Each structure stands twice: as structure tokens, then as C-alpha cells.
């Protein structure tokens, strides 16, 4: 099935003469900081375990403290996974749909809140685009 047909059914108040011209999703580069944060959060309990094992090995020799570390680490990983999947949902469900009549921005905010903001093309009057590169502030291109 064509993705344009799927989005055609999901358009808010679709018109029969309205055709989808472009479907834009966020670029994967914008999700890289969240993945890096998840990897960092995932490495913290492992690094903490090795630091405790190296500098204070008597803590791990007790009977109940390793169980507390396992429970705390499990809770930590559940929190990290919750944060990651919430950010992934926000990233994946953000869509801009450009039709021949309007531009529709569908923005997911959290797990249960979605904002749909349509704008008719004849209402768009003055548009200015500024494109920067990796060295922000060095070169600017404006249209």
C-alpha cells in the first residue's frame, strides 16, 4: 500500500480534490543526542559496579548489598528505557504533510498528546529561510 494513500485517510478534514505533495519526517540526525544519552545512561550502572569493585570490594562481599545493586540497576534501566522510548515516540510521530491546499504539522508531545496544526497555502505570505552549516555562524545562506 502506498504511504500517500495511508496519509490521505489520516488528513484532518480531507477534501476530495486535495492531493498529498510531500510527506516530511524529522531527520535521524536530530535523534542522535537522545541515543547518545541512552548509551551514557546505560553505561553508568556498569561503570559504577566496576568502580565499586576496584576501590571498595568489601561492599560487594556482603550478602544483601549486591541484591540492592541489582534492584537499583534494574530500576535505572527501566527509567532509561522509558526515557528512550518516550523520546523515540516524539521523534518518530512528528510529521509534516504538504498538500496542494495546505501544510499540516502533526507534532507528538509526550505519549498521549498530539497537536495538529494546519495552515492554508494562500495564507502564507512572507517566508524567509536561513540555512546554516556545522560551523554555525561562519556561513549563512538566506533566501
mmCIF file of C-alpha atoms in Angstrom:
data_model
loop_
_atom_site.group_PDB
_atom_site.id
_atom_site.type_symbol
_atom_site.label_atom_id
_atom_site.label_comp_id
_atom_site.label_asym_id
_atom_site.label_seq_id
_atom_site.Cartn_x
_atom_site.Cartn_y
_atom_site.Cartn_z
ATOM 1 C CA UNK A 1 0.000 0.000 0.000
ATOM 2 C CA UNK A 2 1.269 3.454 -0.871
ATOM 3 C CA UNK A 3 2.097 5.653 2.132
ATOM 4 C CA UNK A 4 0.390 8.621 0.470
ATOM 5 C CA UNK A 5 -2.900 6.681 0.485
ATOM 6 C CA UNK A 6 -2.448 5.925 4.177
ATOM 7 C CA UNK A 7 -1.840 9.593 4.994
ATOM 8 C CA UNK A 8 -4.706 10.624 2.704
ATOM 9 C CA UNK A 9 -7.078 8.817 5.065
ATOM 10 C CA UNK A 10 -5.444 10.409 8.115
ATOM 11 C CA UNK A 11 -5.734 14.007 6.906
ATOM 12 C CA UNK A 12 -7.804 16.163 9.237
ATOM 13 C CA UNK A 13 -10.929 17.223 7.297
ATOM 14 C CA UNK A 14 -9.729 15.948 3.897
ATOM 15 C CA UNK A 15 -11.109 17.454 0.717
ATOM 16 C CA UNK A 16 -11.770 15.258 -2.300
ATOM 17 C CA UNK A 17 -9.645 17.494 -4.559
ATOM 18 C CA UNK A 18 -6.745 17.656 -2.092
ATOM 19 C CA UNK A 19 -3.621 15.704 -3.094
ATOM 20 C CA UNK A 20 -0.567 15.000 -0.963
ATOM 21 C CA UNK A 21 2.530 16.576 -2.481
ATOM 22 C CA UNK A 22 5.151 15.855 0.175
ATOM 23 C CA UNK A 23 5.451 13.983 3.469
ATOM 24 C CA UNK A 24 8.290 15.182 5.695
ATOM 25 C CA UNK A 25 9.603 13.416 8.767
ATOM 26 C CA UNK A 26 12.348 14.514 11.117
ATOM 27 C CA UNK A 27 15.879 13.586 10.091
ATOM 28 C CA UNK A 28 17.614 10.814 12.036
ATOM 29 C CA UNK A 29 20.458 13.195 12.929
ATOM 30 C CA UNK A 30 18.117 15.001 15.315
ATOM 31 C CA UNK A 31 17.654 11.748 17.255
ATOM 32 C CA UNK A 32 21.392 11.084 17.730
ATOM 33 C CA UNK A 33 21.644 13.117 21.003
ATOM 34 C CA UNK A 34 18.864 11.035 22.559
ATOM 35 C CA UNK A 35 20.618 7.807 21.533
ATOM 36 C CA UNK A 36 23.886 9.128 22.987
ATOM 37 C CA UNK A 37 22.070 9.995 26.223
ATOM 38 C CA UNK A 38 20.599 6.477 26.372
ATOM 39 C CA UNK A 39 24.025 4.884 25.836
ATOM 40 C CA UNK A 40 25.505 7.118 28.541
ATOM 41 C CA UNK A 41 22.702 6.283 30.982
ATOM 42 C CA UNK A 42 23.106 2.589 30.178
ATOM 43 C CA UNK A 43 26.834 2.693 30.903
ATOM 44 C CA UNK A 44 26.515 4.389 34.301
ATOM 45 C CA UNK A 45 25.477 1.330 36.399
ATOM 46 C CA UNK A 46 28.138 -0.845 34.776
ATOM 47 C CA UNK A 47 30.809 1.788 35.382
ATOM 48 C CA UNK A 48 29.589 2.211 38.962
ATOM 49 C CA UNK A 49 29.833 -1.540 39.563
ATOM 50 C CA UNK A 50 33.404 -1.698 38.270
ATOM 51 C CA UNK A 51 34.423 1.366 40.294
ATOM 52 C CA UNK A 52 32.992 -0.143 43.490
ATOM 53 C CA UNK A 53 34.653 -3.463 42.701
ATOM 54 C CA UNK A 54 38.019 -1.762 42.196
ATOM 55 C CA UNK A 55 38.043 0.753 45.057
ATOM 56 C CA UNK A 56 35.772 -0.821 47.699
ATOM 57 C CA UNK A 57 35.486 -4.599 47.108
ATOM 58 C CA UNK A 58 34.324 -5.259 50.675
ATOM 59 C CA UNK A 59 30.936 -3.712 49.841
ATOM 60 C CA UNK A 60 30.256 -6.485 47.351
ATOM 61 C CA UNK A 61 31.234 -9.176 49.885
ATOM 62 C CA UNK A 62 28.121 -8.575 51.976
ATOM 63 C CA UNK A 63 25.032 -10.679 51.473
ATOM 64 C CA UNK A 64 22.359 -8.032 50.879
ATOM 65 C CA UNK A 65 24.203 -5.174 49.122
ATOM 66 C CA UNK A 66 24.632 -6.933 45.726
ATOM 67 C CA UNK A 67 20.870 -7.533 45.667
ATOM 68 C CA UNK A 68 20.284 -3.830 46.278
ATOM 69 C CA UNK A 69 22.666 -3.006 43.409
ATOM 70 C CA UNK A 70 20.779 -5.396 41.120
ATOM 71 C CA UNK A 71 17.397 -3.921 42.057
ATOM 72 C CA UNK A 72 18.686 -0.355 41.740
ATOM 73 C CA UNK A 73 20.326 -1.122 38.392
ATOM 74 C CA UNK A 74 17.125 -2.717 37.114
ATOM 75 C CA UNK A 75 15.100 0.333 38.141
ATOM 76 C CA UNK A 76 17.718 2.556 36.499
ATOM 77 C CA UNK A 77 17.493 0.630 33.211
ATOM 78 C CA UNK A 78 13.687 0.745 33.295
ATOM 79 C CA UNK A 79 13.871 4.523 33.740
ATOM 80 C CA UNK A 80 16.396 4.821 30.889
ATOM 81 C CA UNK A 81 14.232 2.681 28.582
ATOM 82 C CA UNK A 82 11.155 4.734 29.442
ATOM 83 C CA UNK A 83 13.037 7.937 28.632
ATOM 84 C CA UNK A 84 14.381 6.465 25.382
ATOM 85 C CA UNK A 85 11.025 5.177 24.122
ATOM 86 C CA UNK A 86 9.256 8.418 25.032
ATOM 87 C CA UNK A 87 11.849 10.384 23.046
ATOM 88 C CA UNK A 88 11.628 7.885 20.174
ATOM 89 C CA UNK A 89 7.841 8.254 20.069
ATOM 90 C CA UNK A 90 8.186 12.045 19.949
ATOM 91 C CA UNK A 91 10.772 11.735 17.172
ATOM 92 C CA UNK A 92 9.025 9.107 15.057
ATOM 93 C CA UNK A 93 5.492 10.507 15.070
ATOM 94 C CA UNK A 94 6.383 14.098 14.108
ATOM 95 C CA UNK A 95 5.204 14.576 10.503
ATOM 96 C CA UNK A 96 4.657 17.475 8.133
ATOM 97 C CA UNK A 97 2.224 16.812 5.283
ATOM 98 C CA UNK A 98 2.268 19.230 2.349
ATOM 99 C CA UNK A 99 -0.780 19.092 0.099
ATOM 100 C CA UNK A 100 -1.803 21.252 -2.841
ATOM 101 C CA UNK A 101 -4.058 23.256 -0.479
ATOM 102 C CA UNK A 102 -2.309 23.404 2.897
ATOM 103 C CA UNK A 103 0.609 22.451 5.124
ATOM 104 C CA UNK A 104 -0.233 20.230 8.095
ATOM 105 C CA UNK A 105 2.178 19.887 11.009
ATOM 106 C CA UNK A 106 1.472 16.858 13.203
ATOM 107 C CA UNK A 107 3.558 17.054 16.378
ATOM 108 C CA UNK A 108 3.602 14.377 19.061
ATOM 109 C CA UNK A 109 4.149 15.770 22.560
ATOM 110 C CA UNK A 110 4.587 13.002 25.088
ATOM 111 C CA UNK A 111 2.826 9.690 24.802
ATOM 112 C CA UNK A 112 -0.801 10.815 24.746
ATOM 113 C CA UNK A 113 -0.831 14.329 23.305
ATOM 114 C CA UNK A 114 -0.735 15.099 19.602
ATOM 115 C CA UNK A 115 -1.045 18.562 18.072
ATOM 116 C CA UNK A 116 -2.300 19.011 14.500
ATOM 117 C CA UNK A 117 -1.690 22.485 13.068
ATOM 118 C CA UNK A 118 -2.920 23.103 9.509
ATOM 119 C CA UNK A 119 -2.068 26.243 7.536
ATOM 120 C CA UNK A 120 -3.615 27.070 4.170
ATOM 121 C CA UNK A 121 -1.092 27.844 1.446
ATOM 122 C CA UNK A 122 -2.848 31.027 0.334
ATOM 123 C CA UNK A 123 -2.416 32.418 3.872
ATOM 124 C CA UNK A 124 1.379 32.038 3.767
ATOM 125 C CA UNK A 125 2.696 35.439 2.703
ATOM 126 C CA UNK A 126 6.295 36.143 3.655
ATOM 127 C CA UNK A 127 8.740 33.265 4.038
ATOM 128 C CA UNK A 128 12.417 33.607 4.867
ATOM 129 C CA UNK A 129 14.768 30.641 5.098
ATOM 130 C CA UNK A 130 18.153 30.745 6.818
ATOM 131 C CA UNK A 131 20.405 27.737 6.307
ATOM 132 C CA UNK A 132 23.495 27.308 8.475
ATOM 133 C CA UNK A 133 26.196 24.678 8.337
ATOM 134 C CA UNK A 134 28.022 22.675 11.013
ATOM 135 C CA UNK A 135 30.154 25.682 11.886
ATOM 136 C CA UNK A 136 27.199 27.813 12.870
ATOM 137 C CA UNK A 137 27.780 31.489 12.399
ATOM 138 C CA UNK A 138 30.546 31.069 9.810
ATOM 139 C CA UNK A 139 28.436 30.959 6.656
ATOM 140 C CA UNK A 140 24.817 31.935 6.311
ATOM 141 C CA UNK A 141 22.690 31.425 3.224
ATOM 142 C CA UNK A 142 19.318 33.130 3.144
ATOM 143 C CA UNK A 143 16.605 33.043 0.527
#
